[in-house]
PDB file of C-alpha atoms in Angstrom:
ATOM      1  CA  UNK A1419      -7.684  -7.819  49.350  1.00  0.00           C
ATOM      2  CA  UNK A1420      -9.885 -10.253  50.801  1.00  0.00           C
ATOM      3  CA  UNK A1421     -12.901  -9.144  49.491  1.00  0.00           C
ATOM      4  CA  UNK A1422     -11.509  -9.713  45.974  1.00  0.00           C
ATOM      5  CA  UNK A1423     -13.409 -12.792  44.298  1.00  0.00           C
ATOM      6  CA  UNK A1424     -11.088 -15.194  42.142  1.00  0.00           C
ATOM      7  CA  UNK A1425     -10.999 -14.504  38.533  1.00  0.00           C
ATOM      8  CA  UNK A1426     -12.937 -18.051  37.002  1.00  0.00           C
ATOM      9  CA  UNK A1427     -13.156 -18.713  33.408  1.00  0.00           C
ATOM     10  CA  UNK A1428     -16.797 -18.367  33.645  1.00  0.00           C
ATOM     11  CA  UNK A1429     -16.396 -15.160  34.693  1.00  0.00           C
ATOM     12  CA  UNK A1430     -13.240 -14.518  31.526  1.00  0.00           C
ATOM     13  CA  UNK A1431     -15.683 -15.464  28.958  1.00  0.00           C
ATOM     14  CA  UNK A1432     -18.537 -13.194  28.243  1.00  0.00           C
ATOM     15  CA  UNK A1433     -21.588 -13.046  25.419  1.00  0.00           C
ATOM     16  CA  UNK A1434     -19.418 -10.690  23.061  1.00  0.00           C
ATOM     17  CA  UNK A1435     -18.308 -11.462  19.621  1.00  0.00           C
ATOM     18  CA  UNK A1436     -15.009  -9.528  18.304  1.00  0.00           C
ATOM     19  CA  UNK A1437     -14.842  -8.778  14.821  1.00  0.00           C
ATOM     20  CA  UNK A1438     -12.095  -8.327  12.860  1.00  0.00           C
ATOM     21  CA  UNK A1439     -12.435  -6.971   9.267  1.00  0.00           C
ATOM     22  CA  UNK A1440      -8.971  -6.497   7.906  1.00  0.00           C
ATOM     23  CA  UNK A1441      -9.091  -4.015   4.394  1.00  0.00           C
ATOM     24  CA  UNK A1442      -6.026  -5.073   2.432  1.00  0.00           C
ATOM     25  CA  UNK A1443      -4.346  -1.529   1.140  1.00  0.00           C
ATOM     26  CA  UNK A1444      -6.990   0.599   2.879  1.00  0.00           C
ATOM     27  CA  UNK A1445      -5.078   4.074   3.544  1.00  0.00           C
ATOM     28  CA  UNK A1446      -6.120   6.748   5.478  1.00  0.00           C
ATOM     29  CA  UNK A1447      -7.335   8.941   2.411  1.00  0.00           C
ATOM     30  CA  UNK A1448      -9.855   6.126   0.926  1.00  0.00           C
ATOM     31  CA  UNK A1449     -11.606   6.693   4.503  1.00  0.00           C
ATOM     32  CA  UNK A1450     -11.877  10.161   4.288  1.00  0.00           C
ATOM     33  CA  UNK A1451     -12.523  10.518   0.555  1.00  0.00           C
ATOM     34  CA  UNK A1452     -14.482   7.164  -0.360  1.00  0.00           C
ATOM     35  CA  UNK A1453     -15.901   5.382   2.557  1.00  0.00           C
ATOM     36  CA  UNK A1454     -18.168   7.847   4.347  1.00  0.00           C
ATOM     37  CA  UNK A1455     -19.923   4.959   6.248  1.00  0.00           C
ATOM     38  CA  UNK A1456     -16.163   3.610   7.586  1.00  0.00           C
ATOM     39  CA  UNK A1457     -15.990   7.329   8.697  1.00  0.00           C
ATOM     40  CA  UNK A1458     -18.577   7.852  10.231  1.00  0.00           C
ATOM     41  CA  UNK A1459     -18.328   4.822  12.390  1.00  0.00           C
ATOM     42  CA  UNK A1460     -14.472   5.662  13.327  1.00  0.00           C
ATOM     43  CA  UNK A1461     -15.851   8.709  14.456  1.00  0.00           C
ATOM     44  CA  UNK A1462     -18.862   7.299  16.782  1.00  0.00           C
ATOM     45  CA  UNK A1463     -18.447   7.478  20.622  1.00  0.00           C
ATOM     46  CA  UNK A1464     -16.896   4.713  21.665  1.00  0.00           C
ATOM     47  CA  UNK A1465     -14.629   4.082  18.744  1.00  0.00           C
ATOM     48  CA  UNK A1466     -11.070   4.295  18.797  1.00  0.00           C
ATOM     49  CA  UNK A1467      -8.849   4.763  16.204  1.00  0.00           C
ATOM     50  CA  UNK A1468      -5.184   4.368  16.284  1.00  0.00           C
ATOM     51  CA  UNK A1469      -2.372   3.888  13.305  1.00  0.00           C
ATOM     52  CA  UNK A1470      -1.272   0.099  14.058  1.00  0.00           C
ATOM     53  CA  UNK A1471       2.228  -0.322  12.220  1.00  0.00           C
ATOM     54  CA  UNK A1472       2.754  -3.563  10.866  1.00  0.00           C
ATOM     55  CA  UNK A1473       5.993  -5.995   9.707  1.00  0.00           C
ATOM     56  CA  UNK A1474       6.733  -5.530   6.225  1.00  0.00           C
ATOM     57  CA  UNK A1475       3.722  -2.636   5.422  1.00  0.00           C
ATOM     58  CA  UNK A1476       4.501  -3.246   1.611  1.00  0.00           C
ATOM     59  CA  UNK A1477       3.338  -6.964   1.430  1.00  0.00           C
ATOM     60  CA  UNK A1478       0.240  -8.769   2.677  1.00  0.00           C
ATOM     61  CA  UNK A1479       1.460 -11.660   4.503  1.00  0.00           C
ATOM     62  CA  UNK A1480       3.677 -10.068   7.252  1.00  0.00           C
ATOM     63  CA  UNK A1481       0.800  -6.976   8.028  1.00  0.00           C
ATOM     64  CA  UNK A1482      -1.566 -10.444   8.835  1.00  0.00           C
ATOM     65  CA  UNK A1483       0.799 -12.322  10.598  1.00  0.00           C
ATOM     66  CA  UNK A1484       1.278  -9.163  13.239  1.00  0.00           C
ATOM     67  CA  UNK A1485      -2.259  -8.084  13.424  1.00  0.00           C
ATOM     68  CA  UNK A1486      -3.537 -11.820  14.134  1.00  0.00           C
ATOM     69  CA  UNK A1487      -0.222 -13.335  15.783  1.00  0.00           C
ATOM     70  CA  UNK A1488       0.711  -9.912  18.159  1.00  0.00           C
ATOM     71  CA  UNK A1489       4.461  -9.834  16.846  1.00  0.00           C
ATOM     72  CA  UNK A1490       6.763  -9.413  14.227  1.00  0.00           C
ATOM     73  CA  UNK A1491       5.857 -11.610  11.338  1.00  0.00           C
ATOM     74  CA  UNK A1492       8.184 -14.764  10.888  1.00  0.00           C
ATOM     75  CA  UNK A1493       8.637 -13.726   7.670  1.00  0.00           C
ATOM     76  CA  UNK A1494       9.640 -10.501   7.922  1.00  0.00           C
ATOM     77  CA  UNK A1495      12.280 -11.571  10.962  1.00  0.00           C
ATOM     78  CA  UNK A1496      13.874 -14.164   8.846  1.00  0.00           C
ATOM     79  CA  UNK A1497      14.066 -11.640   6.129  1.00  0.00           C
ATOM     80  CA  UNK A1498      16.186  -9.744   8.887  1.00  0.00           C
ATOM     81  CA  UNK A1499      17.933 -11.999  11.223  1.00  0.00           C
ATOM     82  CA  UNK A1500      16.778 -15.742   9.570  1.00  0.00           C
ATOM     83  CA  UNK A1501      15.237 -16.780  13.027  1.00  0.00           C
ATOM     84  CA  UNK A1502      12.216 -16.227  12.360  1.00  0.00           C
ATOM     85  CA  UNK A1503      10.258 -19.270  13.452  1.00  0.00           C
ATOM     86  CA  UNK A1504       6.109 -20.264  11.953  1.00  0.00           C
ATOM     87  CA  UNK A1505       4.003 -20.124  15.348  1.00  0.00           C
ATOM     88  CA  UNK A1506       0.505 -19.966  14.394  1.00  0.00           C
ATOM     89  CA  UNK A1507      -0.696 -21.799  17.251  1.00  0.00           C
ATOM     90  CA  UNK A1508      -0.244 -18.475  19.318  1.00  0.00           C
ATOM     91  CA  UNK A1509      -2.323 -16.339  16.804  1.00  0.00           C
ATOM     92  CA  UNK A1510      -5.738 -15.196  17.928  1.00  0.00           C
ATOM     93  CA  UNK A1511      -7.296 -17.956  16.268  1.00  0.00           C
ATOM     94  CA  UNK A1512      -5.696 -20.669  17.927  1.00  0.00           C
ATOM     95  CA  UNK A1513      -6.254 -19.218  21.232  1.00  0.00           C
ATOM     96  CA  UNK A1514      -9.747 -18.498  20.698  1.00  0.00           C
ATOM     97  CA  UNK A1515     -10.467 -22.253  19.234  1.00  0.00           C
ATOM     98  CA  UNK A1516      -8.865 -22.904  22.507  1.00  0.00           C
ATOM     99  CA  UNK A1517     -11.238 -20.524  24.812  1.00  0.00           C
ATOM    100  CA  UNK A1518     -13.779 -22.613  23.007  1.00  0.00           C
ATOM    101  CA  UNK A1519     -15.203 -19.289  20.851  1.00  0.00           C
ATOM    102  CA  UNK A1520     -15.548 -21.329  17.375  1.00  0.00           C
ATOM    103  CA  UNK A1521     -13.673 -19.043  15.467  1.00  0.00           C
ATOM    104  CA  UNK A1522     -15.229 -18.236  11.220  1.00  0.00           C
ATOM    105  CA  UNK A1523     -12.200 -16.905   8.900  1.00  0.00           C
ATOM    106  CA  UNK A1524     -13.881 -16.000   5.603  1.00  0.00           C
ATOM    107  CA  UNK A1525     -10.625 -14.854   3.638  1.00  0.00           C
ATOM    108  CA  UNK A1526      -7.859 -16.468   0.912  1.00  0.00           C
ATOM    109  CA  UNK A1527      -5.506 -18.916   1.207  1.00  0.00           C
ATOM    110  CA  UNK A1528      -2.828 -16.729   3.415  1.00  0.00           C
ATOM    111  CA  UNK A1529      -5.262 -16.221   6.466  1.00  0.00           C
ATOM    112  CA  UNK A1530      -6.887 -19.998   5.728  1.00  0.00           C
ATOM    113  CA  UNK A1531      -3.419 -21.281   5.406  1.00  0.00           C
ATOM    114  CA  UNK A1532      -1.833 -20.201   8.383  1.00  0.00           C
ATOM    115  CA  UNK A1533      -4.915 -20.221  10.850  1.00  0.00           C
ATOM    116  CA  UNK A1534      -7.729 -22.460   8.891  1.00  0.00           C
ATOM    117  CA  UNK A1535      -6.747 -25.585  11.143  1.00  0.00           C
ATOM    118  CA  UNK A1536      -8.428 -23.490  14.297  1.00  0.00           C
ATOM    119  CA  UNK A1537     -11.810 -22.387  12.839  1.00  0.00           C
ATOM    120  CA  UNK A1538     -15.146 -23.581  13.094  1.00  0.00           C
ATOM    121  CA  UNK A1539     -16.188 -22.276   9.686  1.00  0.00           C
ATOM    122  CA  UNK A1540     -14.185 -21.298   6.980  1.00  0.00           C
ATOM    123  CA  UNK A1541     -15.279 -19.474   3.703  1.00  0.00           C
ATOM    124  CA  UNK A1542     -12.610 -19.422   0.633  1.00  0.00           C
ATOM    125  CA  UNK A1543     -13.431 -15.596  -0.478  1.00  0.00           C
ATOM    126  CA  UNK A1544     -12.300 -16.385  -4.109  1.00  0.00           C
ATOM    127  CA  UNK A1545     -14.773 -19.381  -4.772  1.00  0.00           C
ATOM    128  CA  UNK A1546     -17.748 -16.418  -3.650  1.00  0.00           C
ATOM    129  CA  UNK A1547     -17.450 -14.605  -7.410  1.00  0.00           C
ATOM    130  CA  UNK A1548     -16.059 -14.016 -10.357  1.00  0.00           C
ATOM    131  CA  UNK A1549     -14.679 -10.618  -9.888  1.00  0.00           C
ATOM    132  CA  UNK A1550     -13.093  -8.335  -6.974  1.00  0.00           C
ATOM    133  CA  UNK A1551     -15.568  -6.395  -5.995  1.00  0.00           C
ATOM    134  CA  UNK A1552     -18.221  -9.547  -6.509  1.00  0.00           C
ATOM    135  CA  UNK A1553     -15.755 -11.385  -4.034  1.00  0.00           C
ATOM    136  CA  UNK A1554     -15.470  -8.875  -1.495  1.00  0.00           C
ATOM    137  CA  UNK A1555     -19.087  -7.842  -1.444  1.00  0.00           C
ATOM    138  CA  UNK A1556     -19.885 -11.294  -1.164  1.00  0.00           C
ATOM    139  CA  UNK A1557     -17.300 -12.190   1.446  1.00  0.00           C
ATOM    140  CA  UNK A1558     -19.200  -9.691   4.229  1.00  0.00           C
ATOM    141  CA  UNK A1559     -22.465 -11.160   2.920  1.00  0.00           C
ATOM    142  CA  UNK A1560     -21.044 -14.655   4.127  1.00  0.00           C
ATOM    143  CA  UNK A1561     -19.694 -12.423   7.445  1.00  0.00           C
ATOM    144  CA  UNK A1562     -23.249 -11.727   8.293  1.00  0.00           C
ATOM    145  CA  UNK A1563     -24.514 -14.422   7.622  1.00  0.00           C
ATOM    146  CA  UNK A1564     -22.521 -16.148  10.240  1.00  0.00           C
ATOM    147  CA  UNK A1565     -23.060 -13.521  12.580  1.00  0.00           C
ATOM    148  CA  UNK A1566     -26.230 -15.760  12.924  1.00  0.00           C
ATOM    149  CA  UNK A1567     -24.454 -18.423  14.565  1.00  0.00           C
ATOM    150  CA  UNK A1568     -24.420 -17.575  18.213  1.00  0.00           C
ATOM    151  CA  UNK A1569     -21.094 -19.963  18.853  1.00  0.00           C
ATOM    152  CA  UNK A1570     -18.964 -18.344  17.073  1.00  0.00           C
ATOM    153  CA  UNK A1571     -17.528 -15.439  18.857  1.00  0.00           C
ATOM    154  CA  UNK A1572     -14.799 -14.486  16.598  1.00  0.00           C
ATOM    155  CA  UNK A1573     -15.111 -13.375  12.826  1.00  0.00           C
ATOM    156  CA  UNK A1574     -12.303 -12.727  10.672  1.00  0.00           C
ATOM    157  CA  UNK A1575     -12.868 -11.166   7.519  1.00  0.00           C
ATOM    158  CA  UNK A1576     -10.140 -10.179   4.967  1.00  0.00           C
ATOM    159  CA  UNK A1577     -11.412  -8.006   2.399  1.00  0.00           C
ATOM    160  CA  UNK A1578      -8.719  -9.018  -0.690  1.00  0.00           C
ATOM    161  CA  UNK A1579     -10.236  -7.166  -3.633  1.00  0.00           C
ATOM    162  CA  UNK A1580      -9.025  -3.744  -2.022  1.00  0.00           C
ATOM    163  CA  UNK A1581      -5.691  -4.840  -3.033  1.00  0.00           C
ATOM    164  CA  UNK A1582      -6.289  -6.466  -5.994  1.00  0.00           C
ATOM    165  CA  UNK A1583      -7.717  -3.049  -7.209  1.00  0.00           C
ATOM    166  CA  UNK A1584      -4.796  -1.062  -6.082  1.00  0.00           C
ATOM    167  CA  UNK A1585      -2.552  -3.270  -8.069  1.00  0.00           C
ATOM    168  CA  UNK A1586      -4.538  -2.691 -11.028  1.00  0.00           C
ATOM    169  CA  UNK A1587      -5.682   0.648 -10.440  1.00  0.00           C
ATOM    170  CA  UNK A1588      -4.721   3.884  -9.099  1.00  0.00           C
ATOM    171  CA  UNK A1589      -6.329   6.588  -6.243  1.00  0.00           C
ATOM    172  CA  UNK A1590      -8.331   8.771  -8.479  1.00  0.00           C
ATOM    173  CA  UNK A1591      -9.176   6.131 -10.892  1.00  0.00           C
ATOM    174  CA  UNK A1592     -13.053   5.623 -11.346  1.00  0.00           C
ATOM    175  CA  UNK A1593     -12.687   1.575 -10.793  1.00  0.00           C
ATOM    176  CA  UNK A1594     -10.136   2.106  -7.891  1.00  0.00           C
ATOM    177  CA  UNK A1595     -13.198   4.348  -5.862  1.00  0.00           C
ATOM    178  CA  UNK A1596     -16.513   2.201  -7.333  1.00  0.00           C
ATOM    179  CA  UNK A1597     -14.548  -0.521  -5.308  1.00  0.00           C
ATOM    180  CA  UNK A1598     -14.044   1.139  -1.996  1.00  0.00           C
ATOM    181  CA  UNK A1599     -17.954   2.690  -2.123  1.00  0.00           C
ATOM    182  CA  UNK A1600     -19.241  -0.627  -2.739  1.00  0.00           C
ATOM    183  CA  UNK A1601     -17.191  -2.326   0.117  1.00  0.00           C
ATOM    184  CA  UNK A1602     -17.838   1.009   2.535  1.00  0.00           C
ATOM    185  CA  UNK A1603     -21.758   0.712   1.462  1.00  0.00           C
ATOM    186  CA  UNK A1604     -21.353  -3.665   2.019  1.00  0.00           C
ATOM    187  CA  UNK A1605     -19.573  -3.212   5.424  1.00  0.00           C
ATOM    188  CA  UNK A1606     -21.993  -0.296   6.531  1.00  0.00           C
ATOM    189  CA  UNK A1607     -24.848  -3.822   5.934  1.00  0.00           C
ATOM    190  CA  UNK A1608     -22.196  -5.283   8.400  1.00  0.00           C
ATOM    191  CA  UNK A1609     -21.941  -2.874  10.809  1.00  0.00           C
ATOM    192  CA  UNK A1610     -26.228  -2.546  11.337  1.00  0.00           C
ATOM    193  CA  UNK A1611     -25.900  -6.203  12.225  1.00  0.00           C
ATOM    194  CA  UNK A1612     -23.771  -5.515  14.769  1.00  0.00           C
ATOM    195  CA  UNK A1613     -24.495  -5.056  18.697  1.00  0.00           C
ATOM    196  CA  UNK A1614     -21.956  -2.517  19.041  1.00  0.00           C
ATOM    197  CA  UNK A1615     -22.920  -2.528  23.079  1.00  0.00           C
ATOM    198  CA  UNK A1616     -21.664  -6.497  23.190  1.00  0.00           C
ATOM    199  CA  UNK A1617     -20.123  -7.196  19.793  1.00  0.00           C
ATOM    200  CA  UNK A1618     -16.510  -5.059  19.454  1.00  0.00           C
ATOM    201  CA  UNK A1619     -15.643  -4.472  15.519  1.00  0.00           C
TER     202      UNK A1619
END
């Protein structure tokens, strides 16, 4: 017990970026059938790959409220008891703007809506192109490049088109799987930039 140094803040905060790339409607069979470079890098030592189950799986906003906030979406709560209450300011980009980690969202207005007022850099994915897939690919073009800037040490990414084209399209469809291979070939461009020793994805 005595030997035990104090935990400092210095010591909390470390050279690492976390990445965050959220794929809006990606399900388990567009890995396995149309992303071979997602695949193969959920299947690399070191990965780990778990189902996360998120409020309201049917609609975008409550699935991003839980995976950046760490709880039931407001939204879905009111929906069920009408206490739900907005707390952004305890989302993962609040607290990292607070650790000092310049937080970059590059996504639409639901992610720069709720948690725009904490980041450093913010990128409006639909002012990138004119169509989906241009969007998206564009969108983790804009990820890497601010992978460049060394103070920002959390990305978030939301890859919109994905949904878009599973609105529009089906699974089997020919447009449906050109846009999941170009966004698996785009994010494998992503993933090469990456220290995957430091930088967690």
């Amino acid at each position: 017990e005595g030997n035990t140094a104090p935990r400092t803040e210095s010591n909390a905060v470390t050279g690492n970026r976390l990445v965050l790339v959220i794929i809006d409607s990606l399900r388990r069979q567009d890995v396995d059938e149309l992303m071979p470079n997602l695949k193969a890098f959920a299947q690399r030592q070191g990965s780990t790959v778990f189902d996360v189950h998120t409020a309201g799986g049917n609609m975008t906003l409550p699935c991003i409220q839980t995976i950046l906030e760490g709880r039931e979406s407001p939204y879905a709560s009111a929906i069920h008891d009408f206490t739900g209450q907005r707390s952004s300011n305890n989302s993962l980009p609040a607290a990292a703007a607070r650790a000092g980690l310049h937080p970059a969202l590059i996504a639409d207005f639901i992610i720069l809506g709720l948690y725009g007022q904490y980041a450093t850099i913010t990128v409006n994915r639909p002012d990138l192109a004119p169509s989906e897939l241009g969007c998206d690919l564009a969108a983790i073009d804009k990820t890497i490049d601010v992978l460049s800037n060394k103070s920002v040490r959390l990305v978030v990414l939301h890859v919109v088109g994905t949904d878009a084209v599973s609105h529009r399209w089906h699974p089997g469809h020919p447009e449906y799987a050109r846009h999941f291979r170009g966004v698996d070939a785009k994010l494998s461009e992503l993933i090469e930039k990456l220290d995957l020793k430091n930088d967690h994805l």
